[in-house]
Tab-separated table of C-alpha atoms in Angstrom:
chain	number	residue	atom	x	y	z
A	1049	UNK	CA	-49.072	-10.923	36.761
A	1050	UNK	CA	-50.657	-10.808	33.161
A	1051	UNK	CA	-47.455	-12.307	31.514
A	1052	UNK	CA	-48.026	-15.426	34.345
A	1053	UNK	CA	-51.647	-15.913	33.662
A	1054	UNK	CA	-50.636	-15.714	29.811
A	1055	UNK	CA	-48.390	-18.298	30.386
A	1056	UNK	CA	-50.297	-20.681	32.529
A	1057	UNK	CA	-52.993	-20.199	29.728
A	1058	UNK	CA	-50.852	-21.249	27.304
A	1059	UNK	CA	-49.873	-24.235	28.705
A	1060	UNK	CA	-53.406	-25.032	29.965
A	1061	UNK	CA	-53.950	-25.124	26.124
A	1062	UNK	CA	-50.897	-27.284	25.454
A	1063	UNK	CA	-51.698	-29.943	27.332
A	1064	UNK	CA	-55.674	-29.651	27.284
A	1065	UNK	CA	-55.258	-30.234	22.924
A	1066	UNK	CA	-53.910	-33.639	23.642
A	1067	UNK	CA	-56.450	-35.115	25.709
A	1068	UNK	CA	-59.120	-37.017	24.119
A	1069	UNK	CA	-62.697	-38.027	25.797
A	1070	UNK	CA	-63.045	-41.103	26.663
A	1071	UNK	CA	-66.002	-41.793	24.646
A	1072	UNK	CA	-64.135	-41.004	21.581
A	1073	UNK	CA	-61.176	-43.060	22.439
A	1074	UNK	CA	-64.232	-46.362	23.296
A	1075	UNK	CA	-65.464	-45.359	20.206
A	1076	UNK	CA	-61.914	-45.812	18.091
A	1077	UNK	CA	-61.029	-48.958	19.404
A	1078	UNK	CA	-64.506	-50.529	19.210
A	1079	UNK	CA	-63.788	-49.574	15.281
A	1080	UNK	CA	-60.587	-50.988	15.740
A	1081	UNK	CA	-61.489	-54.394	17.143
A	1082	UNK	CA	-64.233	-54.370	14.350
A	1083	UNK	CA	-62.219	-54.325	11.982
A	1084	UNK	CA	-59.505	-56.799	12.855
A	1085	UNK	CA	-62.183	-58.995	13.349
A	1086	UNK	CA	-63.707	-58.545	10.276
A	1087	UNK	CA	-60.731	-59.578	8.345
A	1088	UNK	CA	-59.937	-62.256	10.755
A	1089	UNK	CA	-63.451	-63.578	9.418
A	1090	UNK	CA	-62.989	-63.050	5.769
A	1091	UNK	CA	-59.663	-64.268	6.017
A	1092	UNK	CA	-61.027	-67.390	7.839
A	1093	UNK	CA	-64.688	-67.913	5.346
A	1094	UNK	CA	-61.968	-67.621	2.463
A	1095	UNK	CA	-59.905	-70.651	4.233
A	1096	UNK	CA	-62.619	-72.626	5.038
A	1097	UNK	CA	-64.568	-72.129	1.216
A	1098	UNK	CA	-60.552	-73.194	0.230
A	1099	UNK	CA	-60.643	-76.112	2.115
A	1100	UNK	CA	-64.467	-77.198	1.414
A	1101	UNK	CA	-63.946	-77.015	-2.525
A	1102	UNK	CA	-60.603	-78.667	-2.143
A	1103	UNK	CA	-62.475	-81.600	-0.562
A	1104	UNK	CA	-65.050	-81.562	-2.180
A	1105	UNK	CA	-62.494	-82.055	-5.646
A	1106	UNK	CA	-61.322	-85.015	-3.802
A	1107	UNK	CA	-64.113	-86.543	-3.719
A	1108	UNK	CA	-65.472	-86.274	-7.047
A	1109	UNK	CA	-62.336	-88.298	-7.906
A	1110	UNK	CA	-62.954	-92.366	-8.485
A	1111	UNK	CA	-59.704	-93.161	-6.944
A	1112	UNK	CA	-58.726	-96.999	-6.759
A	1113	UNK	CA	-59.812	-97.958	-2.977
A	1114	UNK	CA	-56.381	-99.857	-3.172
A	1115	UNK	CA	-54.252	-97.182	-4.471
A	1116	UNK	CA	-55.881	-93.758	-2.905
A	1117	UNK	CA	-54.210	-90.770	-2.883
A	1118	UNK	CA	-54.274	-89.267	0.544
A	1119	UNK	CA	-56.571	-86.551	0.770
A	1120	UNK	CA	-53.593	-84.431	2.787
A	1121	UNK	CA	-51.045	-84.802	0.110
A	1122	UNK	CA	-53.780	-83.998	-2.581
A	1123	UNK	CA	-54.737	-80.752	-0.535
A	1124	UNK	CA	-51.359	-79.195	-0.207
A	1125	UNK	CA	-50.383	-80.706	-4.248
A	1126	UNK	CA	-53.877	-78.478	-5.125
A	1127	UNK	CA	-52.784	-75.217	-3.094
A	1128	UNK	CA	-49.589	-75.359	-4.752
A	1129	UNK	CA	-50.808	-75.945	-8.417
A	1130	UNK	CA	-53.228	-72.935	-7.779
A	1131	UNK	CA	-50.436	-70.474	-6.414
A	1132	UNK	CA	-48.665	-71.759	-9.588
A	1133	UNK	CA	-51.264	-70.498	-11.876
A	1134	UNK	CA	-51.799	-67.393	-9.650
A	1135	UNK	CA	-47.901	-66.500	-9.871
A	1136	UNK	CA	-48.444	-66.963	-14.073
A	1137	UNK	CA	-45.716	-70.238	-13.816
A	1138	UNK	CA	-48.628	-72.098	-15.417
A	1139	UNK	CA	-51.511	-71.697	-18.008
A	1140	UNK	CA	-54.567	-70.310	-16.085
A	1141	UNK	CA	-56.591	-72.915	-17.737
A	1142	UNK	CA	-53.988	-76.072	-16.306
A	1143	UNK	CA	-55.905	-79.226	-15.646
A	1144	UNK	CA	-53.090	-81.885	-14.842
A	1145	UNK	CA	-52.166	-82.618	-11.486
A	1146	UNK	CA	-49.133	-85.057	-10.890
A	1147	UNK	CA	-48.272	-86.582	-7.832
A	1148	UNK	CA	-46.094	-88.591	-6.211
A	1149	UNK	CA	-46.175	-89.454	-2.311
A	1150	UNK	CA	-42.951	-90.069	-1.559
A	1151	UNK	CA	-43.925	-91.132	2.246
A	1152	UNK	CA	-45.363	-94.373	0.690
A	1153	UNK	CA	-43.864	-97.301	0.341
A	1154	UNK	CA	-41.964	-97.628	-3.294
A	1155	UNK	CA	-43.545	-100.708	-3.739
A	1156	UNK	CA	-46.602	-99.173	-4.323
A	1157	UNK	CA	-48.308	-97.539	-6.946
A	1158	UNK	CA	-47.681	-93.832	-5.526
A	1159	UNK	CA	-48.006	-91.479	-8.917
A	1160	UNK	CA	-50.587	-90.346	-9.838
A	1161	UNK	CA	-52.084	-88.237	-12.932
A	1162	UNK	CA	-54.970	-86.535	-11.996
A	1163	UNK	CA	-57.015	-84.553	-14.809
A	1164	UNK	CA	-58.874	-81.699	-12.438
A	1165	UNK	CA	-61.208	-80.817	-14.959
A	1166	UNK	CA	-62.482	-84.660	-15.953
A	1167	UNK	CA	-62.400	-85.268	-12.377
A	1168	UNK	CA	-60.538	-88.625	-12.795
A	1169	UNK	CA	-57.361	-90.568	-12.707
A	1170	UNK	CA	-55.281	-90.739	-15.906
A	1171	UNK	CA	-52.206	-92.840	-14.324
A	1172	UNK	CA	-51.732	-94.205	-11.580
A	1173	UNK	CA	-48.201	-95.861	-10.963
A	1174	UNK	CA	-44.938	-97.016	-9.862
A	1175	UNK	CA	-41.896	-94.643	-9.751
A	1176	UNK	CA	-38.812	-94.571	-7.930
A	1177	UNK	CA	-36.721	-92.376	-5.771
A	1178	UNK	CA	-32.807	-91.799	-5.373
A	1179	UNK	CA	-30.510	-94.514	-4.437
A	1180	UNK	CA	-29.462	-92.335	-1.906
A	1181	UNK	CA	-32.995	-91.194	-0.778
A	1182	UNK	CA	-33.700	-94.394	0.938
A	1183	UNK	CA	-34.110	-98.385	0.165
A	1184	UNK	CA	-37.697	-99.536	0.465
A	1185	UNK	CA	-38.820	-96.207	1.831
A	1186	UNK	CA	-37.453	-92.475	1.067
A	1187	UNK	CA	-36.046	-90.964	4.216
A	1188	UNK	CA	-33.400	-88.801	2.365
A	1189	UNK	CA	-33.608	-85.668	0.315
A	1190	UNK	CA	-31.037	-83.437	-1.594
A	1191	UNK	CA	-31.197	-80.457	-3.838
A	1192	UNK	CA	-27.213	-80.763	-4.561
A	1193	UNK	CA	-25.195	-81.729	-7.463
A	1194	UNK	CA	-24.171	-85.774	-7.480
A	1195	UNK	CA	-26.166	-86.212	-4.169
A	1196	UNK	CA	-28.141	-89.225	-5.673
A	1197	UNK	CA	-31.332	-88.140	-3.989
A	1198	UNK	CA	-34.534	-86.983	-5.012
A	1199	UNK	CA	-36.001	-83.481	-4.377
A	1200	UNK	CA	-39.097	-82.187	-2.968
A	1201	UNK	CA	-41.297	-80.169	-4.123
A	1202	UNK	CA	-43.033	-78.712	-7.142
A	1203	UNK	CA	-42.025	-78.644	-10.553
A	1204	UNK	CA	-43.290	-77.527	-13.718
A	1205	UNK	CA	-42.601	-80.395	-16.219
A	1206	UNK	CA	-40.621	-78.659	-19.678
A	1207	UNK	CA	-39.512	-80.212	-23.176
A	1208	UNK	CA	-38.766	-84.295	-24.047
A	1209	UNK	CA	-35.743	-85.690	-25.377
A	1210	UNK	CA	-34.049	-88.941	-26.219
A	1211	UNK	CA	-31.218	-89.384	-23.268
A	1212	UNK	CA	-29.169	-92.732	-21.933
A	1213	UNK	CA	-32.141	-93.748	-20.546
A	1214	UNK	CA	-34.132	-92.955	-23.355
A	1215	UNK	CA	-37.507	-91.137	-23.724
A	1216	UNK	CA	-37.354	-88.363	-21.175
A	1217	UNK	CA	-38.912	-85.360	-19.811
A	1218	UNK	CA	-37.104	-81.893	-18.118
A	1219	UNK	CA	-38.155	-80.944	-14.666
A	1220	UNK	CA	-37.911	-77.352	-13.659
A	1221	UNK	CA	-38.317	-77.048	-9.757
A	1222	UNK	CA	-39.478	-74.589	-8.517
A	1223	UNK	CA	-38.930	-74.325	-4.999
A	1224	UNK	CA	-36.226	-72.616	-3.799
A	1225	UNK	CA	-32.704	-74.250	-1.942
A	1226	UNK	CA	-35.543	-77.925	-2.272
A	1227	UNK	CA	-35.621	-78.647	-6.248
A	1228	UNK	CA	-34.165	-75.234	-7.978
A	1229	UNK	CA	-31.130	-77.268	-8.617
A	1230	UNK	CA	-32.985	-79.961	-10.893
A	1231	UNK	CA	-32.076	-78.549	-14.089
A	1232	UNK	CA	-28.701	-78.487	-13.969
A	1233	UNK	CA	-28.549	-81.794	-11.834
A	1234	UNK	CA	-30.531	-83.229	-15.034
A	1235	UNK	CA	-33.826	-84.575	-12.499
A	1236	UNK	CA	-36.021	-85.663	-14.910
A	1237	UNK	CA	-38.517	-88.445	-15.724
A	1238	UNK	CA	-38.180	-91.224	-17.409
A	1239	UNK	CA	-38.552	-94.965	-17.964
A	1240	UNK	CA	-36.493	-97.765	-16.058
A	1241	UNK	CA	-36.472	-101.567	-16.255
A	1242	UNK	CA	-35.978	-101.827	-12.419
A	1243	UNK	CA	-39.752	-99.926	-11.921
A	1244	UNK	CA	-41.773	-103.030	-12.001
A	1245	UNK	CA	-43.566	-105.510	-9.847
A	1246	UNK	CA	-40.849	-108.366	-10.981
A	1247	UNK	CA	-38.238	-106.739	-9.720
A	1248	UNK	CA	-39.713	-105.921	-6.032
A	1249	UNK	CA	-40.710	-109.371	-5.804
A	1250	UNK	CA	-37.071	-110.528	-6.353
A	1251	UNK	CA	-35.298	-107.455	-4.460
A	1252	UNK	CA	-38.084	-106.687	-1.799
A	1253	UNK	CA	-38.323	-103.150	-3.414
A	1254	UNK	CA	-38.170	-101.630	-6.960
A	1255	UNK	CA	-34.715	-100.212	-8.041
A	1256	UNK	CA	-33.436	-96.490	-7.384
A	1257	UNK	CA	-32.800	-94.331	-9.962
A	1258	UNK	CA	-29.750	-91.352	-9.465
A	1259	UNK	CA	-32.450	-88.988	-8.186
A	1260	UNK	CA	-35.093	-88.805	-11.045
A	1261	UNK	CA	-38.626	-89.967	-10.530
A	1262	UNK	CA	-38.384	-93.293	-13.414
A	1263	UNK	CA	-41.352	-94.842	-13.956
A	1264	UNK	CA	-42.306	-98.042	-15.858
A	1265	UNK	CA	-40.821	-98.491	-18.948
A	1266	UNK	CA	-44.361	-99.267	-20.738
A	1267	UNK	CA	-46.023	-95.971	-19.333
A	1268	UNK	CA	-42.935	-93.758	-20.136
A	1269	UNK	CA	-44.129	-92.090	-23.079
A	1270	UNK	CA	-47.682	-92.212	-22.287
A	1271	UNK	CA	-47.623	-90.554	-19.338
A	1272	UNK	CA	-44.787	-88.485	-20.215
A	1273	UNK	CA	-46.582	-87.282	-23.350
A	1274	UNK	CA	-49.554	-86.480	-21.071
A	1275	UNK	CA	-47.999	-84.232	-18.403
A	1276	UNK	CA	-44.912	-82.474	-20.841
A	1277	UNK	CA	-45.180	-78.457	-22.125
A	1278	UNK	CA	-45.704	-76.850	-18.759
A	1279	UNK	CA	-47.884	-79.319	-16.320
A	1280	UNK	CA	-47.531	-79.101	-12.963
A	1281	UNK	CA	-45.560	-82.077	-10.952
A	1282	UNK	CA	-45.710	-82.286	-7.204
A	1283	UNK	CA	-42.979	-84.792	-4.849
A	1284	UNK	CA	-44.177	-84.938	-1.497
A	1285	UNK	CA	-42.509	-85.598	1.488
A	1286	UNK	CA	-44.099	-84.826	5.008
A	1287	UNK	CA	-40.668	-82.798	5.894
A	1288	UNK	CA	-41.917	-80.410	8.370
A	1289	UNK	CA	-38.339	-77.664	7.007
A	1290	UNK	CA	-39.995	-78.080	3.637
A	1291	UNK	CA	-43.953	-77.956	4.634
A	1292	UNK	CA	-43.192	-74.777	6.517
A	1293	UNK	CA	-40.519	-72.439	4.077
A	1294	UNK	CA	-42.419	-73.847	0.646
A	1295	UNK	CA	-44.174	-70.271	-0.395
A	1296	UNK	CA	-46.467	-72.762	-3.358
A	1297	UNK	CA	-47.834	-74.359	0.117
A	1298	UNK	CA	-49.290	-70.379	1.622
A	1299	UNK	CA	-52.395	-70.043	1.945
């Protein structure tokens, strides 16, 4: 009878060392839910101080009330020029901003050269997309080889040289399978007779270059010896594959 009562004992204590009161187990998940909520908070203050300085940026800026950069495309251009920085692709103490909004007509004056530290516009201009990205408007985007499109995405602007269409600056994109292919594709900036006013009013849109965003040929080496040496350069699209796997565009 003693080895039974032993054994009953010892599996009374067995099974009696796993149970926990239920005040203690309350008391763990109230910590629990504290917590997660905590950094749900901080997570969400940090998001919304994000947003309120990135707005309030925008608004320090004299845009042109004809030619205004929408605030959206300026918000996601700004996250991704800040990641930049943060990942050490660009000089901590960056200023210039380039951006072109793709979604706008290429009639338009949709480039722009913000200086983030001045607070102002340094450029503001035409510049075309791929012949194969779209007529008036771009619809089409490509990161291949003789594709004759543009590319989306950011870019971190590199050295000048004199090419066939003369003064012209390297592009390194840098988002993957979207612009990682400019290099070798030769994507770059430069100047182009067809980006002009005359020529939209006698072809209903400015020419299309093979890809590369070409810009007038009197700002070419202004604004191209503005932004070159490691600048940051942002072609935006609202392409919802490319708004959602960009990792510049995380939060």
């Amino acid at each position: 009878m003693k080895g039974i009562y032993s054994v009953l004992g010892l599996v009374y204590m067995v099974t009696t060392s796993f149970y926990l009161s239920p005040g203690k187990a309350v008391k763990t998940e109230n910590v629990n839910t504290a917590t997660i909520e905590k950094v749900a908070d901080t997570k969400s203050e940090k998001t919304a101080t994000k947003a309120s300085s990135s707005e309030e940026l925008y608004k320090s800026i004299p845009f042109d009330p004809e030619h205004e950069l929408n605030y959206e495309v300026f918000s996601k251009a700004l996250t991704g020029f800040e990641n930049l920085k943060k990942a050490g692709l660009l000089n901590q103490d960056s200023h210039l901003l380039t951006i072109c909004d793709f979604s706008m007509s290429s009639n338009t004056k949709r480039l722009w050269v913000i200086d983030t530290n001045e607070k102002k516009v340094l450029f503001n201009s035409l510049v075309a997309h791929g012949k194969n990205t779209g007529e008036e408007f771009a619809a089409n985007f490509s990161n291949t080889e003789s594709s004759l499109q543009s590319s989306l995405g950011f870019y971190i602007t590199d050295a000048t040289y004199q090419g066939d269409n003369g003064y012209s600056l390297k592009l390194l994109g840098m988002d993957k399978g979207f612009n990682d292919a400019a290099y070798r594709r030769a994507i770059v900036m430069h100047g182009a007779d067809y980006v002009s006013d005359e020529f939209a009013s006698e072809h209903k849109r400015i020419g299309r270059s093979w890809g590369c965003p070409a810009v007038p040929r009197a700002l070419t080496q202004p604004i191209i010896n503005t932004i070159k040496g490691r600048n940051c350069l942002f072609i935006y699209y609202p392409d919802q594959k490319y708004l959602s796997s960009s990792e510049w565009l995380r939060s």
